[in-house]
């Protein structure tokens, strides 16, 4: 059963070595993520599952010990998801889960065993919600670390340029996360979300499925459009 969740953005810029000179500007976002992970650590979890968006060829389970790196961003830095040996096959974490693994290492996570699940960023709402329900049906006290950014269209210099719909979309997501409103998250339209570059959409909808029927209180910890990209941090507990 889902007993707690942390929702964090997943730009590689959260990693100071990747951000380089821009690292101080991301510090408030990092602090909010550390606060959210503190809520998870206090929840007496039996298991923590990290979920994040990925391409279709990267989607699927990421067992404990799966390595990741930021070499694709010009930094010779490696991370590992949870503890344990790397699973066979040589597969690496997609970027969103690598950022999640870095956040866990950054706070010295030891509160519960960790594994991961990369979610196809094109997954339908129905499949996302069903995935969340299946995750939550498993025995034990489950926590979710949900990685994903909002729109990338909040300014003229944003990666997706300025789109007038972006601010309203992000505000609706922020309200839903802050209110732990599973119905509002499940109602997000994948079409506009994709057009706005909001890759967190499928993971938020997995959270919606996992949180159905569970009385959790939400709190929005951070809401900022930095470099034209929406970064949202929230906790459900």
CSV table of C-alpha atoms in Angstrom, one decimal, residues 100-218:
chain,number,residue,atom,x,y,z
A,100,UNK,CA,16.7,10.2,-8.6
A,101,UNK,CA,19.6,8.0,-7.7
A,102,UNK,CA,21.8,11.1,-7.3
A,103,UNK,CA,19.2,12.7,-5.0
A,104,UNK,CA,19.1,9.6,-2.8
A,105,UNK,CA,22.9,9.5,-2.6
A,106,UNK,CA,23.0,13.2,-1.9
A,107,UNK,CA,20.8,12.8,1.3
A,108,UNK,CA,22.5,9.5,2.3
A,109,UNK,CA,19.3,7.5,1.9
A,110,UNK,CA,19.3,4.3,4.1
A,111,UNK,CA,15.6,4.2,5.2
A,112,UNK,CA,14.4,1.4,2.9
A,113,UNK,CA,15.5,-0.8,0.0
A,114,UNK,CA,15.3,1.0,-3.3
A,115,UNK,CA,14.5,-0.1,-6.9
A,116,UNK,CA,13.2,1.7,-9.9
A,117,UNK,CA,10.8,1.7,-12.8
A,118,UNK,CA,11.3,3.7,-16.0
A,119,UNK,CA,7.9,4.8,-17.5
A,120,UNK,CA,7.5,5.2,-21.2
A,121,UNK,CA,6.9,8.9,-21.7
A,122,UNK,CA,4.2,8.1,-24.3
A,123,UNK,CA,2.3,5.7,-22.1
A,124,UNK,CA,-1.5,6.2,-22.1
A,125,UNK,CA,-3.4,7.6,-19.1
A,126,UNK,CA,-5.2,4.3,-18.7
A,127,UNK,CA,-2.0,2.3,-18.7
A,128,UNK,CA,-0.3,4.7,-16.3
A,129,UNK,CA,-3.2,4.5,-13.8
A,130,UNK,CA,-3.3,0.7,-14.1
A,131,UNK,CA,0.4,0.5,-13.5
A,132,UNK,CA,0.0,2.6,-10.3
A,133,UNK,CA,-2.8,0.4,-9.1
A,134,UNK,CA,-0.6,-2.7,-9.6
A,135,UNK,CA,2.3,-1.1,-7.8
A,136,UNK,CA,0.1,-0.2,-4.8
A,137,UNK,CA,-1.5,-3.6,-4.6
A,138,UNK,CA,1.8,-5.2,-3.5
A,139,UNK,CA,2.3,-6.1,0.2
A,140,UNK,CA,4.1,-3.8,2.6
A,141,UNK,CA,4.5,-0.1,3.2
A,142,UNK,CA,5.4,1.5,-0.2
A,143,UNK,CA,6.9,4.9,-0.9
A,144,UNK,CA,7.3,6.4,-4.3
A,145,UNK,CA,9.9,8.9,-5.5
A,146,UNK,CA,8.2,10.3,-8.6
A,147,UNK,CA,10.6,12.1,-10.9
A,148,UNK,CA,9.4,14.5,-13.7
A,149,UNK,CA,9.4,18.1,-14.9
A,150,UNK,CA,6.5,20.3,-15.9
A,151,UNK,CA,6.2,22.3,-19.2
A,152,UNK,CA,9.3,23.5,-21.0
A,153,UNK,CA,7.5,26.5,-22.5
A,154,UNK,CA,7.3,29.2,-19.8
A,155,UNK,CA,9.4,31.9,-21.5
A,156,UNK,CA,10.7,33.1,-24.8
A,157,UNK,CA,14.1,31.5,-24.1
A,158,UNK,CA,12.7,28.2,-22.8
A,159,UNK,CA,13.7,25.0,-24.5
A,160,UNK,CA,10.2,24.8,-26.0
A,161,UNK,CA,9.8,28.5,-26.6
A,162,UNK,CA,6.9,30.4,-25.1
A,163,UNK,CA,3.4,28.8,-25.1
A,164,UNK,CA,0.6,30.7,-23.5
A,165,UNK,CA,-1.0,27.4,-22.3
A,166,UNK,CA,2.1,26.4,-20.2
A,167,UNK,CA,1.4,28.5,-17.1
A,168,UNK,CA,-2.1,27.3,-16.8
A,169,UNK,CA,-1.1,23.7,-17.3
A,170,UNK,CA,1.6,23.9,-14.7
A,171,UNK,CA,-0.7,25.7,-12.2
A,172,UNK,CA,-3.2,22.9,-12.5
A,173,UNK,CA,-0.5,20.2,-11.9
A,174,UNK,CA,0.8,22.2,-8.9
A,175,UNK,CA,-2.7,22.3,-7.4
A,176,UNK,CA,-3.3,18.6,-7.9
A,177,UNK,CA,0.1,17.7,-6.4
A,178,UNK,CA,-0.4,20.0,-3.4
A,179,UNK,CA,-3.9,18.6,-2.8
A,180,UNK,CA,-3.0,15.0,-3.4
A,181,UNK,CA,-5.8,15.0,-6.0
A,182,UNK,CA,-5.6,11.7,-7.8
A,183,UNK,CA,-8.6,12.5,-10.0
A,184,UNK,CA,-7.1,15.7,-11.2
A,185,UNK,CA,-3.8,14.1,-12.1
A,186,UNK,CA,-5.6,11.2,-13.9
A,187,UNK,CA,-7.5,13.8,-15.9
A,188,UNK,CA,-4.4,15.4,-17.4
A,189,UNK,CA,-4.6,15.2,-21.2
A,190,UNK,CA,-1.5,13.5,-22.6
A,191,UNK,CA,-1.8,15.5,-25.9
A,192,UNK,CA,-1.3,19.0,-24.5
A,193,UNK,CA,1.2,17.7,-21.9
A,194,UNK,CA,3.4,16.3,-24.7
A,195,UNK,CA,3.1,19.5,-26.8
A,196,UNK,CA,4.3,21.4,-23.8
A,197,UNK,CA,7.1,19.0,-23.1
A,198,UNK,CA,5.8,18.1,-19.6
A,199,UNK,CA,7.5,14.7,-19.3
A,200,UNK,CA,6.4,14.2,-15.7
A,201,UNK,CA,2.8,13.5,-16.9
A,202,UNK,CA,3.0,9.7,-17.2
A,203,UNK,CA,4.7,9.4,-13.8
A,204,UNK,CA,2.2,11.8,-12.1
A,205,UNK,CA,-0.6,9.5,-13.5
A,206,UNK,CA,1.1,6.4,-12.2
A,207,UNK,CA,1.1,8.2,-8.8
A,208,UNK,CA,-2.6,8.9,-9.3
A,209,UNK,CA,-3.3,5.2,-9.7
A,210,UNK,CA,-1.2,4.2,-6.7
A,211,UNK,CA,-2.9,6.8,-4.5
A,212,UNK,CA,-6.5,5.9,-5.4
A,213,UNK,CA,-8.5,5.3,-2.3
A,214,UNK,CA,-5.7,6.2,0.1
A,215,UNK,CA,-6.1,9.1,2.5
A,216,UNK,CA,-2.9,11.0,2.0
A,217,UNK,CA,-2.4,14.7,2.6
A,218,UNK,CA,-0.4,16.7,0.0
